[in-house]
Every structure is written in structure tokens, then in C-alpha cells.
PDB file of C-alpha atoms in Angstrom:
ATOM      1  CA  MET A1178      -4.743 -31.021  -8.735  1.00  0.00           C
ATOM      2  CA  GLU A1179      -2.598 -33.984  -7.691  1.00  0.00           C
ATOM      3  CA  ILE A1180      -0.302 -33.644  -4.668  1.00  0.00           C
ATOM      4  CA  LYS A1181       3.293 -34.330  -5.670  1.00  0.00           C
ATOM      5  CA  THR A1182       5.479 -32.225  -3.333  1.00  0.00           C
ATOM      6  CA  VAL A1183       5.389 -32.212   0.452  1.00  0.00           C
ATOM      7  CA  ALA A1184       7.106 -29.956   3.000  1.00  0.00           C
ATOM      8  CA  ILE A1185       7.450 -31.050   6.641  1.00  0.00           C
ATOM      9  CA  ILE A1186       8.360 -28.544   9.359  1.00  0.00           C
ATOM     10  CA  GLY A1187       9.495 -30.127  12.634  1.00  0.00           C
ATOM     11  CA  LEU A1188      11.694 -33.220  13.072  1.00  0.00           C
ATOM     12  CA  GLY A1189      10.415 -34.371  16.408  1.00  0.00           C
ATOM     13  CA  ALA A1190       8.891 -37.805  16.844  1.00  0.00           C
ATOM     14  CA  MET A1191       5.999 -37.163  14.490  1.00  0.00           C
ATOM     15  CA  GLY A1192       8.086 -35.427  11.837  1.00  0.00           C
ATOM     16  CA  ILE A1193      10.578 -38.291  11.725  1.00  0.00           C
ATOM     17  CA  LEU A1194       7.786 -40.875  11.718  1.00  0.00           C
ATOM     18  CA  TYR A1195       5.905 -39.279   8.817  1.00  0.00           C
ATOM     19  CA  GLY A1196       9.041 -38.196   6.980  1.00  0.00           C
ATOM     20  CA  SER A1197      10.636 -41.636   7.069  1.00  0.00           C
ATOM     21  CA  HIS A1198       7.472 -43.227   5.696  1.00  0.00           C
ATOM     22  CA  LEU A1199       7.023 -40.727   2.857  1.00  0.00           C
ATOM     23  CA  ALA A1200      10.735 -40.779   1.984  1.00  0.00           C
ATOM     24  CA  LYS A1201      10.368 -44.431   1.018  1.00  0.00           C
ATOM     25  CA  LYS A1202       7.391 -43.717  -1.240  1.00  0.00           C
ATOM     26  CA  MET A1203       8.265 -40.564  -3.214  1.00  0.00           C
ATOM     27  CA  PRO A1204      11.243 -38.980  -5.021  1.00  0.00           C
ATOM     28  CA  GLN A1205      13.712 -37.543  -2.504  1.00  0.00           C
ATOM     29  CA  ALA A1206      13.587 -34.015  -3.941  1.00  0.00           C
ATOM     30  CA  ASP A1207       9.773 -33.943  -3.671  1.00  0.00           C
ATOM     31  CA  LEU A1208       9.863 -34.346   0.123  1.00  0.00           C
ATOM     32  CA  ARG A1209      11.322 -31.255   1.772  1.00  0.00           C
ATOM     33  CA  ILE A1210      12.312 -31.122   5.432  1.00  0.00           C
ATOM     34  CA  ILE A1211      12.299 -27.427   6.381  1.00  0.00           C
ATOM     35  CA  ALA A1212      14.901 -26.423   8.973  1.00  0.00           C
ATOM     36  CA  ASP A1213      17.418 -23.664   9.628  1.00  0.00           C
ATOM     37  CA  GLN A1214      21.003 -24.246   8.543  1.00  0.00           C
ATOM     38  CA  GLN A1215      22.269 -24.942  12.054  1.00  0.00           C
ATOM     39  CA  ARG A1216      19.749 -27.741  12.515  1.00  0.00           C
ATOM     40  CA  ILE A1217      20.434 -29.101   9.041  1.00  0.00           C
ATOM     41  CA  ASP A1218      24.162 -29.277   9.781  1.00  0.00           C
ATOM     42  CA  ARG A1219      23.425 -31.207  12.972  1.00  0.00           C
ATOM     43  CA  TYR A1220      20.993 -33.583  11.246  1.00  0.00           C
ATOM     44  CA  ILE A1221      23.563 -34.356   8.548  1.00  0.00           C
ATOM     45  CA  LYS A1222      26.431 -34.763  11.033  1.00  0.00           C
ATOM     46  CA  ASP A1223      24.572 -37.010  13.488  1.00  0.00           C
ATOM     47  CA  SER A1224      22.032 -38.546  11.069  1.00  0.00           C
ATOM     48  CA  ILE A1225      18.412 -39.348  11.901  1.00  0.00           C
ATOM     49  CA  PHE A1226      17.314 -42.929  12.544  1.00  0.00           C
ATOM     50  CA  CYS A1227      13.839 -44.470  12.523  1.00  0.00           C
ATOM     51  CA  ASN A1228      13.506 -47.997  13.904  1.00  0.00           C
ATOM     52  CA  GLY A1229      17.231 -48.458  13.368  1.00  0.00           C
ATOM     53  CA  GLN A1230      17.259 -47.316   9.726  1.00  0.00           C
ATOM     54  CA  GLN A1231      19.045 -44.127   8.708  1.00  0.00           C
ATOM     55  CA  CYS A1232      16.701 -41.556   7.162  1.00  0.00           C
ATOM     56  CA  GLU A1233      17.755 -40.002   3.856  1.00  0.00           C
ATOM     57  CA  PHE A1234      16.070 -36.606   3.911  1.00  0.00           C
ATOM     58  CA  HIS A1235      16.204 -33.657   1.523  1.00  0.00           C
ATOM     59  CA  TYR A1236      16.684 -30.545   3.664  1.00  0.00           C
ATOM     60  CA  VAL A1237      15.582 -27.040   2.646  1.00  0.00           C
ATOM     61  CA  THR A1238      16.200 -23.817   4.604  1.00  0.00           C
ATOM     62  CA  PRO A1239      13.364 -21.320   5.098  1.00  0.00           C
ATOM     63  CA  GLU A1240      15.237 -18.805   2.926  1.00  0.00           C
ATOM     64  CA  GLU A1241      15.701 -21.136  -0.041  1.00  0.00           C
ATOM     65  CA  LYS A1242      13.575 -20.237  -3.046  1.00  0.00           C
ATOM     66  CA  THR A1243      11.571 -23.217  -4.270  1.00  0.00           C
ATOM     67  CA  SER A1244       8.278 -23.757  -6.014  1.00  0.00           C
ATOM     68  CA  PRO A1245       5.431 -23.924  -3.479  1.00  0.00           C
ATOM     69  CA  ALA A1246       4.757 -27.327  -1.972  1.00  0.00           C
ATOM     70  CA  ASP A1247       1.433 -28.990  -2.700  1.00  0.00           C
ATOM     71  CA  LEU A1248       1.107 -30.065   0.939  1.00  0.00           C
ATOM     72  CA  VAL A1249       2.684 -28.643   4.107  1.00  0.00           C
ATOM     73  CA  LEU A1250       2.717 -30.711   7.309  1.00  0.00           C
ATOM     74  CA  PHE A1251       3.286 -28.961  10.650  1.00  0.00           C
ATOM     75  CA  THR A1252       4.825 -31.419  13.136  1.00  0.00           C
ATOM     76  CA  VAL A1253       6.451 -29.012  15.618  1.00  0.00           C
ATOM     77  CA  LYS A1254       5.682 -28.601  19.299  1.00  0.00           C
ATOM     78  CA  HIS A1255       3.236 -25.825  20.171  1.00  0.00           C
ATOM     79  CA  SER A1256       6.081 -23.645  21.490  1.00  0.00           C
ATOM     80  CA  GLY A1257       7.653 -23.708  18.030  1.00  0.00           C
ATOM     81  CA  LEU A1258       4.510 -22.878  16.060  1.00  0.00           C
ATOM     82  CA  GLU A1259       5.154 -19.176  15.454  1.00  0.00           C
ATOM     83  CA  ASP A1260       8.682 -19.797  14.158  1.00  0.00           C
ATOM     84  CA  ALA A1261       7.379 -22.652  11.990  1.00  0.00           C
ATOM     85  CA  ILE A1262       4.678 -20.461  10.455  1.00  0.00           C
ATOM     86  CA  ARG A1263       7.331 -17.999   9.345  1.00  0.00           C
ATOM     87  CA  ALA A1264       9.702 -20.739   8.207  1.00  0.00           C
ATOM     88  CA  VAL A1265       7.294 -22.240   5.633  1.00  0.00           C
ATOM     89  CA  LYS A1266       6.485 -18.949   3.907  1.00  0.00           C
ATOM     90  CA  ASN A1267       8.315 -19.930   0.702  1.00  0.00           C
ATOM     91  CA  GLN A1268       6.531 -23.298   0.670  1.00  0.00           C
ATOM     92  CA  VAL A1269       2.999 -21.885   0.601  1.00  0.00           C
ATOM     93  CA  GLY A1270       1.434 -20.927  -2.728  1.00  0.00           C
ATOM     94  CA  LYS A1271      -1.999 -20.491  -4.255  1.00  0.00           C
ATOM     95  CA  ASN A1272      -2.871 -24.201  -4.287  1.00  0.00           C
ATOM     96  CA  THR A1273      -0.977 -25.365  -1.185  1.00  0.00           C
ATOM     97  CA  LEU A1274      -2.903 -27.329   1.426  1.00  0.00           C
ATOM     98  CA  ILE A1275      -1.824 -27.350   5.079  1.00  0.00           C
ATOM     99  CA  LEU A1276      -2.254 -29.951   7.822  1.00  0.00           C
ATOM    100  CA  SER A1277      -1.272 -29.271  11.421  1.00  0.00           C
ATOM    101  CA  ALA A1278      -0.584 -32.370  13.508  1.00  0.00           C
ATOM    102  CA  LEU A1279       0.021 -30.287  16.648  1.00  0.00           C
ATOM    103  CA  ASN A1280      -1.721 -31.096  19.886  1.00  0.00           C
ATOM    104  CA  GLY A1281      -4.424 -28.805  21.214  1.00  0.00           C
ATOM    105  CA  ILE A1282      -7.323 -26.987  19.557  1.00  0.00           C
ATOM    106  CA  THR A1283      -5.719 -23.708  18.469  1.00  0.00           C
ATOM    107  CA  SER A1284      -2.976 -24.293  15.861  1.00  0.00           C
ATOM    108  CA  GLU A1285      -5.276 -24.449  12.823  1.00  0.00           C
ATOM    109  CA  ALA A1286      -6.821 -21.099  13.676  1.00  0.00           C
ATOM    110  CA  ARG A1287      -3.398 -19.497  14.121  1.00  0.00           C
ATOM    111  CA  ILE A1288      -2.046 -20.865  10.826  1.00  0.00           C
ATOM    112  CA  SER A1289      -5.234 -19.747   9.083  1.00  0.00           C
ATOM    113  CA  GLN A1290      -4.698 -16.189  10.300  1.00  0.00           C
ATOM    114  CA  ILE A1291      -1.478 -16.072   8.272  1.00  0.00           C
ATOM    115  CA  TYR A1292      -2.198 -18.250   5.237  1.00  0.00           C
ATOM    116  CA  GLY A1293      -6.013 -18.274   5.051  1.00  0.00           C
ATOM    117  CA  HIS A1294      -8.759 -20.682   6.065  1.00  0.00           C
ATOM    118  CA  ASP A1295      -8.999 -21.913   2.475  1.00  0.00           C
ATOM    119  CA  LYS A1296      -5.611 -23.636   2.755  1.00  0.00           C
ATOM    120  CA  VAL A1297      -5.941 -25.277   6.181  1.00  0.00           C
ATOM    121  CA  LEU A1298      -7.624 -28.608   6.797  1.00  0.00           C
ATOM    122  CA  TYR A1299      -8.220 -29.640  10.400  1.00  0.00           C
ATOM    123  CA  SER A1300      -6.260 -32.704  11.458  1.00  0.00           C
ATOM    124  CA  VAL A1301      -5.454 -34.925  14.423  1.00  0.00           C
ATOM    125  CA  ALA A1302      -2.668 -37.508  14.766  1.00  0.00           C
ATOM    126  CA  GLN A1303      -3.616 -40.517  16.822  1.00  0.00           C
ATOM    127  CA  GLY A1304      -2.587 -44.066  17.646  1.00  0.00           C
ATOM    128  CA  MET A1305       1.186 -43.587  17.366  1.00  0.00           C
ATOM    129  CA  ASP A1306       3.479 -44.866  20.124  1.00  0.00           C
ATOM    130  CA  ALA A1307       6.782 -43.415  18.929  1.00  0.00           C
ATOM    131  CA  VAL A1308       9.591 -42.711  21.386  1.00  0.00           C
ATOM    132  CA  LYS A1309      12.392 -40.331  20.393  1.00  0.00           C
ATOM    133  CA  GLU A1310      15.722 -40.408  22.200  1.00  0.00           C
ATOM    134  CA  GLY A1311      18.272 -38.027  20.754  1.00  0.00           C
ATOM    135  CA  ASN A1312      18.400 -38.604  17.004  1.00  0.00           C
ATOM    136  CA  ARG A1313      16.740 -42.029  17.162  1.00  0.00           C
ATOM    137  CA  LEU A1314      13.034 -42.803  16.901  1.00  0.00           C
ATOM    138  CA  THR A1315      11.453 -46.162  17.643  1.00  0.00           C
ATOM    139  CA  TYR A1316       7.820 -47.154  17.288  1.00  0.00           C
ATOM    140  CA  ALA A1317       5.582 -50.211  17.097  1.00  0.00           C
ATOM    141  CA  HIS A1318       2.415 -48.487  15.869  1.00  0.00           C
ATOM    142  CA  MET A1319       2.463 -45.650  13.333  1.00  0.00           C
ATOM    143  CA  GLY A1320      -1.136 -44.727  14.062  1.00  0.00           C
ATOM    144  CA  PHE A1321      -2.908 -42.578  11.503  1.00  0.00           C
ATOM    145  CA  LEU A1322      -3.673 -38.986  10.567  1.00  0.00           C
ATOM    146  CA  CYS A1323      -7.320 -38.015  10.795  1.00  0.00           C
ATOM    147  CA  PHE A1324      -8.350 -34.916   8.821  1.00  0.00           C
ATOM    148  CA  GLY A1325     -11.284 -33.076   7.302  1.00  0.00           C
ATOM    149  CA  ASP A1326     -12.886 -29.707   6.666  1.00  0.00           C
ATOM    150  CA  ARG A1327     -13.233 -26.987   9.268  1.00  0.00           C
ATOM    151  CA  GLU A1328     -17.022 -27.017   9.008  1.00  0.00           C
ATOM    152  CA  PRO A1329     -18.774 -30.181  10.273  1.00  0.00           C
ATOM    153  CA  GLY A1330     -20.777 -32.212   7.809  1.00  0.00           C
ATOM    154  CA  SER A1331     -18.729 -31.499   4.685  1.00  0.00           C
ATOM    155  CA  SER A1332     -16.048 -33.307   2.707  1.00  0.00           C
ATOM    156  CA  SER A1333     -14.518 -31.030   0.092  1.00  0.00           C
ATOM    157  CA  SER A1334     -12.418 -31.639  -3.010  1.00  0.00           C
ATOM    158  CA  LYS A1335      -9.416 -30.478  -0.949  1.00  0.00           C
ATOM    159  CA  VAL A1336      -9.982 -33.311   1.504  1.00  0.00           C
ATOM    160  CA  LYS A1337     -10.186 -35.725  -1.431  1.00  0.00           C
ATOM    161  CA  ARG A1338      -6.860 -34.419  -2.807  1.00  0.00           C
ATOM    162  CA  VAL A1339      -5.104 -35.264   0.449  1.00  0.00           C
ATOM    163  CA  ALA A1340      -6.911 -38.587   0.823  1.00  0.00           C
ATOM    164  CA  ASP A1341      -5.930 -39.630  -2.707  1.00  0.00           C
ATOM    165  CA  PHE A1342      -2.299 -38.729  -2.004  1.00  0.00           C
ATOM    166  CA  PHE A1343      -2.188 -40.601   1.308  1.00  0.00           C
ATOM    167  CA  ALA A1344      -3.778 -43.649  -0.320  1.00  0.00           C
ATOM    168  CA  LYS A1345      -1.115 -43.579  -3.034  1.00  0.00           C
ATOM    169  CA  MET A1346       1.609 -43.264  -0.383  1.00  0.00           C
ATOM    170  CA  GLU A1347       0.085 -46.070   1.714  1.00  0.00           C
ATOM    171  CA  PHE A1348       0.006 -43.523   4.539  1.00  0.00           C
ATOM    172  CA  PRO A1349      -2.554 -44.454   7.239  1.00  0.00           C
ATOM    173  CA  TYR A1350      -5.381 -41.902   7.347  1.00  0.00           C
ATOM    174  CA  LEU A1351      -9.034 -41.357   8.190  1.00  0.00           C
ATOM    175  CA  VAL A1352     -11.380 -38.670   6.846  1.00  0.00           C
ATOM    176  CA  ASP A1353     -13.704 -37.249   9.526  1.00  0.00           C
ATOM    177  CA  THR A1354     -16.696 -35.011   8.767  1.00  0.00           C
ATOM    178  CA  ASP A1355     -16.769 -33.581  12.319  1.00  0.00           C
ATOM    179  CA  MET A1356     -13.225 -32.389  12.945  1.00  0.00           C
ATOM    180  CA  PRO A1357     -14.060 -29.873  15.721  1.00  0.00           C
ATOM    181  CA  LYS A1358     -15.328 -32.777  17.820  1.00  0.00           C
ATOM    182  CA  ARG A1359     -12.294 -34.870  16.863  1.00  0.00           C
ATOM    183  CA  LEU A1360      -9.943 -32.053  17.955  1.00  0.00           C
ATOM    184  CA  TRP A1361     -11.695 -31.796  21.308  1.00  0.00           C
ATOM    185  CA  GLY A1362     -11.579 -35.562  21.674  1.00  0.00           C
ATOM    186  CA  LYS A1363      -7.822 -35.541  21.119  1.00  0.00           C
ATOM    187  CA  LEU A1364      -7.494 -32.672  23.628  1.00  0.00           C
ATOM    188  CA  MET A1365      -9.417 -34.785  26.129  1.00  0.00           C
ATOM    189  CA  LEU A1366      -7.078 -37.703  25.470  1.00  0.00           C
ATOM    190  CA  ASN A1367      -3.914 -35.618  25.854  1.00  0.00           C
ATOM    191  CA  VAL A1368      -5.171 -33.895  28.980  1.00  0.00           C
ATOM    192  CA  GLY A1369      -5.549 -37.348  30.486  1.00  0.00           C
ATOM    193  CA  VAL A1370      -2.793 -39.598  29.194  1.00  0.00           C
ATOM    194  CA  ASN A1371       0.055 -37.102  28.643  1.00  0.00           C
ATOM    195  CA  GLN A1372      -0.300 -35.499  32.048  1.00  0.00           C
ATOM    196  CA  ALA A1373      -1.049 -38.639  34.071  1.00  0.00           C
ATOM    197  CA  VAL A1374       1.924 -40.538  32.653  1.00  0.00           C
ATOM    198  CA  ALA A1375       4.174 -37.501  33.149  1.00  0.00           C
ATOM    199  CA  VAL A1376       3.156 -37.154  36.798  1.00  0.00           C
ATOM    200  CA  TYR A1377       3.160 -40.856  37.658  1.00  0.00           C
ATOM    201  CA  GLY A1378       6.491 -41.330  35.892  1.00  0.00           C
ATOM    202  CA  SER A1379       6.171 -44.411  33.759  1.00  0.00           C
ATOM    203  CA  ASN A1380       4.857 -45.433  30.327  1.00  0.00           C
ATOM    204  CA  TYR A1381       1.503 -46.258  28.719  1.00  0.00           C
ATOM    205  CA  GLY A1382       1.309 -49.399  30.825  1.00  0.00           C
ATOM    206  CA  VAL A1383       0.628 -47.380  33.980  1.00  0.00           C
ATOM    207  CA  ILE A1384      -2.653 -46.021  32.603  1.00  0.00           C
ATOM    208  CA  GLN A1385      -3.677 -49.196  30.763  1.00  0.00           C
ATOM    209  CA  ARG A1386      -4.137 -51.073  34.036  1.00  0.00           C
ATOM    210  CA  GLU A1387      -6.389 -50.244  36.958  1.00  0.00           C
ATOM    211  CA  GLY A1388      -4.919 -47.939  39.567  1.00  0.00           C
ATOM    212  CA  GLN A1389      -4.460 -44.355  40.718  1.00  0.00           C
ATOM    213  CA  ALA A1390      -2.783 -43.178  37.508  1.00  0.00           C
ATOM    214  CA  ARG A1391      -5.646 -44.451  35.340  1.00  0.00           C
ATOM    215  CA  ASP A1392      -8.263 -42.998  37.707  1.00  0.00           C
ATOM    216  CA  THR A1393      -6.544 -39.613  37.594  1.00  0.00           C
ATOM    217  CA  MET A1394      -6.352 -39.734  33.810  1.00  0.00           C
ATOM    218  CA  ILE A1395     -10.073 -40.455  33.446  1.00  0.00           C
ATOM    219  CA  ALA A1396     -11.031 -37.778  35.970  1.00  0.00           C
ATOM    220  CA  ALA A1397      -8.983 -35.190  34.040  1.00  0.00           C
ATOM    221  CA  MET A1398     -10.668 -36.247  30.791  1.00  0.00           C
ATOM    222  CA  ARG A1399     -14.130 -35.868  32.332  1.00  0.00           C
ATOM    223  CA  GLU A1400     -13.373 -32.246  33.165  1.00  0.00           C
ATOM    224  CA  VAL A1401     -12.880 -31.671  29.420  1.00  0.00           C
ATOM    225  CA  ILE A1402     -16.284 -33.226  28.642  1.00  0.00           C
ATOM    226  CA  VAL A1403     -18.005 -30.670  30.879  1.00  0.00           C
ATOM    227  CA  LEU A1404     -16.203 -27.769  29.197  1.00  0.00           C
ATOM    228  CA  ALA A1405     -16.815 -29.102  25.682  1.00  0.00           C
ATOM    229  CA  GLU A1406     -20.556 -28.881  26.262  1.00  0.00           C
ATOM    230  CA  LYS A1407     -20.161 -25.166  27.015  1.00  0.00           C
ATOM    231  CA  GLU A1408     -18.363 -24.787  23.676  1.00  0.00           C
ATOM    232  CA  ASP A1409     -21.199 -26.619  21.845  1.00  0.00           C
ATOM    233  CA  ILE A1410     -19.031 -29.696  21.250  1.00  0.00           C
ATOM    234  CA  ASP A1411     -20.868 -32.982  21.798  1.00  0.00           C
ATOM    235  CA  LEU A1412     -18.341 -34.984  23.816  1.00  0.00           C
ATOM    236  CA  SER A1413     -19.701 -37.773  25.992  1.00  0.00           C
ATOM    237  CA  GLU A1414     -18.741 -40.809  28.046  1.00  0.00           C
ATOM    238  CA  ALA A1415     -18.989 -42.809  24.809  1.00  0.00           C
ATOM    239  CA  ASP A1416     -16.207 -40.646  23.347  1.00  0.00           C
ATOM    240  CA  LEU A1417     -14.128 -41.163  26.476  1.00  0.00           C
ATOM    241  CA  ASP A1418     -14.561 -44.922  26.033  1.00  0.00           C
ATOM    242  CA  TYR A1419     -13.493 -44.614  22.387  1.00  0.00           C
ATOM    243  CA  TRP A1420     -10.234 -42.889  23.337  1.00  0.00           C
ATOM    244  CA  LEU A1421      -9.596 -45.401  26.118  1.00  0.00           C
ATOM    245  CA  GLY A1422      -9.891 -48.040  23.412  1.00  0.00           C
ATOM    246  CA  VAL A1423      -7.283 -46.187  21.348  1.00  0.00           C
ATOM    247  CA  LEU A1424      -4.963 -46.179  24.364  1.00  0.00           C
ATOM    248  CA  SER A1425      -5.436 -49.889  24.929  1.00  0.00           C
ATOM    249  CA  GLN A1426      -3.881 -50.609  21.514  1.00  0.00           C
ATOM    250  CA  LEU A1427      -0.616 -48.812  22.233  1.00  0.00           C
ATOM    251  CA  SER A1428       2.565 -50.561  23.306  1.00  0.00           C
ATOM    252  CA  PRO A1429       2.700 -50.621  27.135  1.00  0.00           C
ATOM    253  CA  GLU A1430       6.389 -49.682  26.886  1.00  0.00           C
ATOM    254  CA  GLY A1431       5.680 -46.561  24.811  1.00  0.00           C
ATOM    255  CA  LYS A1432       5.650 -43.080  26.299  1.00  0.00           C
ATOM    256  CA  PRO A1433       3.610 -39.969  25.431  1.00  0.00           C
ATOM    257  CA  SER A1434       5.422 -36.785  24.463  1.00  0.00           C
ATOM    258  CA  MET A1435       5.039 -35.069  27.828  1.00  0.00           C
ATOM    259  CA  ARG A1436       6.684 -37.964  29.663  1.00  0.00           C
ATOM    260  CA  GLN A1437       9.538 -37.855  27.162  1.00  0.00           C
ATOM    261  CA  ASP A1438       9.850 -34.110  27.786  1.00  0.00           C
ATOM    262  CA  VAL A1439      10.059 -34.562  31.549  1.00  0.00           C
ATOM    263  CA  GLU A1440      12.707 -37.273  31.229  1.00  0.00           C
ATOM    264  CA  ALA A1441      14.776 -35.081  28.910  1.00  0.00           C
ATOM    265  CA  GLY A1442      14.419 -31.972  31.073  1.00  0.00           C
ATOM    266  CA  ARG A1443      12.456 -30.116  28.389  1.00  0.00           C
ATOM    267  CA  TYR A1444       9.575 -27.762  29.031  1.00  0.00           C
ATOM    268  CA  SER A1445       6.321 -29.551  28.272  1.00  0.00           C
ATOM    269  CA  GLU A1446       3.001 -28.630  26.671  1.00  0.00           C
ATOM    270  CA  VAL A1447       1.230 -28.404  30.032  1.00  0.00           C
ATOM    271  CA  GLU A1448      -0.084 -24.941  29.144  1.00  0.00           C
ATOM    272  CA  LEU A1449      -1.687 -26.454  26.056  1.00  0.00           C
ATOM    273  CA  PHE A1450      -3.376 -29.191  28.083  1.00  0.00           C
ATOM    274  CA  ALA A1451      -4.149 -28.381  31.734  1.00  0.00           C
ATOM    275  CA  GLY A1452      -3.572 -24.678  31.047  1.00  0.00           C
ATOM    276  CA  THR A1453      -6.329 -24.666  28.406  1.00  0.00           C
ATOM    277  CA  VAL A1454      -8.717 -26.558  30.695  1.00  0.00           C
ATOM    278  CA  ILE A1455      -8.061 -24.224  33.623  1.00  0.00           C
ATOM    279  CA  GLU A1456      -8.624 -21.092  31.520  1.00  0.00           C
ATOM    280  CA  LEU A1457     -11.853 -22.436  30.028  1.00  0.00           C
ATOM    281  CA  GLY A1458     -12.967 -23.417  33.519  1.00  0.00           C
ATOM    282  CA  LYS A1459     -12.478 -19.820  34.671  1.00  0.00           C
ATOM    283  CA  LYS A1460     -14.351 -18.574  31.600  1.00  0.00           C
ATOM    284  CA  TYR A1461     -17.414 -20.660  32.417  1.00  0.00           C
ATOM    285  CA  GLY A1462     -17.153 -20.646  36.212  1.00  0.00           C
ATOM    286  CA  ILE A1463     -16.446 -24.388  36.380  1.00  0.00           C
ATOM    287  CA  THR A1464     -13.897 -25.842  38.773  1.00  0.00           C
ATOM    288  CA  THR A1465     -11.218 -28.127  37.311  1.00  0.00           C
ATOM    289  CA  PRO A1466      -9.406 -29.499  40.382  1.00  0.00           C
ATOM    290  CA  VAL A1467      -7.832 -32.546  38.713  1.00  0.00           C
ATOM    291  CA  ASN A1468      -6.242 -30.544  35.915  1.00  0.00           C
ATOM    292  CA  GLN A1469      -5.188 -27.871  38.418  1.00  0.00           C
ATOM    293  CA  SER A1470      -3.404 -30.526  40.476  1.00  0.00           C
ATOM    294  CA  LEU A1471      -1.690 -31.997  37.389  1.00  0.00           C
ATOM    295  CA  TYR A1472      -0.705 -28.517  36.239  1.00  0.00           C
ATOM    296  CA  ASP A1473       0.828 -27.675  39.625  1.00  0.00           C
ATOM    297  CA  GLN A1474       2.777 -30.944  39.804  1.00  0.00           C
ATOM    298  CA  ILE A1475       4.217 -30.656  36.280  1.00  0.00           C
ATOM    299  CA  LYS A1476       5.122 -26.997  36.789  1.00  0.00           C
ATOM    300  CA  ALA A1477       6.872 -27.922  40.041  1.00  0.00           C
ATOM    301  CA  VAL A1478       9.049 -30.369  38.101  1.00  0.00           C
ATOM    302  CA  GLU A1479       9.856 -27.773  35.432  1.00  0.00           C
ATOM    303  CA  VAL A1480      10.898 -25.201  38.027  1.00  0.00           C
ATOM    304  CA  GLY A1481      13.810 -27.501  38.815  1.00  0.00           C
ATOM    305  CA  TYR A1482      15.239 -27.498  35.284  1.00  0.00           C
TER     306      TYR A1482
END
């Protein structure tokens, strides 16, 4: 069954990035941006811009009755996941496939509890360096969306459906046959880069060069490697080197989402990153001092909001 209609929930950096690309490749009515009426009114009044170009989006409220979408993309922050799950109810039908581009290792399981494991493919967004300020997004590298089946070692017809669609849309993607490891690898990356850049107050450049920020980032990532082994996930120093290579390709002037949150006075995803590491450390009796320190420093900033 060919994918023809797409629903995106969440117009943060990733939602704008993916939405603006797809909007240029498919009929406007076939790409639905799901948002409540208050948000829609604001988007229309202020407009949304991507690399200086105004985005022409087709907005749909959660209450609006439409045919189910063939593909639903979750691009919200973790704090907005529960509302987003409810908001896409009218978009999910018998043959709908779902990709969650959220950070962390838990969103797929939560979405599956509501809509079923048969609809959810595991996915990870990586390589993007988008910066969102107000209603304007700028980026140099779009990155790509990596996805695959929940069970390692398989590549189903559902994965092929999405891959065929992305190829047709010229949407950068990669199919991975070990998505649990990929999810943990992305968690390791975020635990390092998001938190180190947020605490040391700069951009990607601060962790691309030698120094305290980079050392802290790597130390935080190594704490994830130890915990992954306890969860039967085969993360290693080679994987850490791979993700450092991904970071080296990003624009030095770009900023990860947590740094953008701190600058804007928004609450961050620290619970999703250091919070997850700390809780798993307690579960297995393993100390995680670097992530504890990063957690405490970021929380201290948020107390002042």
C-alpha cells in the first residue's frame, strides 16, 4: 500500500524541517499539520519560515474528521507526547504507520500502548543542525531519519513502504536492522552533547574542539555505555566514536535543542537524558556522577525561570 498522506504533530525545529521539505514534494492537502485552533491561528498570523522561505502548510485540528493518514510523524518534545498521542486519534487507521522522532528510548513504547505495536516503527533523527528562534528555523544540514522494525534483524514490508515513500520524496533516510541499539546510541549522544552544550553555554563548536566541555560530554556518554550493557544493548567505544563523527559534521554555529531551551527560558528534556541515566544507575547499583552533575546544574538554571 503506497503512502500518499502524511500527518505531522509538532511544529518545533524538527516538525518545521520535515514539513517544509515534504510540502515542496507533495500536494498541499496530503500533508497535514495537526495542531489545536489556537496554535493554528498563531501560525497563520505570524507565518512559519524555514531558511528564510515562508512555509505553506495545510493545518488540521485534532477534532476535524479526515480519512486516516498513511503515515504519522511525531515531532513534539517529550513533555508534549501525551497530548500529541490524543491529538492524532483521527489520523490513525487500520493501515497507518507511525514514526516517532522524539529523543529518548521510551516514546515508541508509549505510542504502541495506545495504537498497537503493529503500527509503530522505531526511528531516530540524526545529523540535523537546525536552530529555531520564534517562528523562524535555519539549518545547514537536514540530517536524516533512521528507522526500522522493533525486533533486531528484520526488515518488514512496512519498513519498505516508508523507505519507498521517502525515496520518492527525496527525503534523507537510512534503514537500520538494529533499532534498539540505534535508539540507545542516540540517547548516548544526547546525554553528552545536549547537556554539555547547555551547561557550557555555547554551540556545537565548544564540543567539537578539545577542552573541558568535550571531556565532560564524552564522560557522560561513557556512563550510558555501562548501563546499555546491563540492558543487553551492545554499545561500545566504537559506537561512541561513530557518534563523535556525526557531531564533527555539524555546523559549529548550530545549537542542540537543550541549549536552545535554556536560552529561551523553556524547561528542557533533562529528565529524558540525565534523569534516565540516573534512574537506570540506581536500578543497577551503578554510580553516574557526570550525569548527576549535569542534571543538578541544568535543574539549577531552570529553578530560576
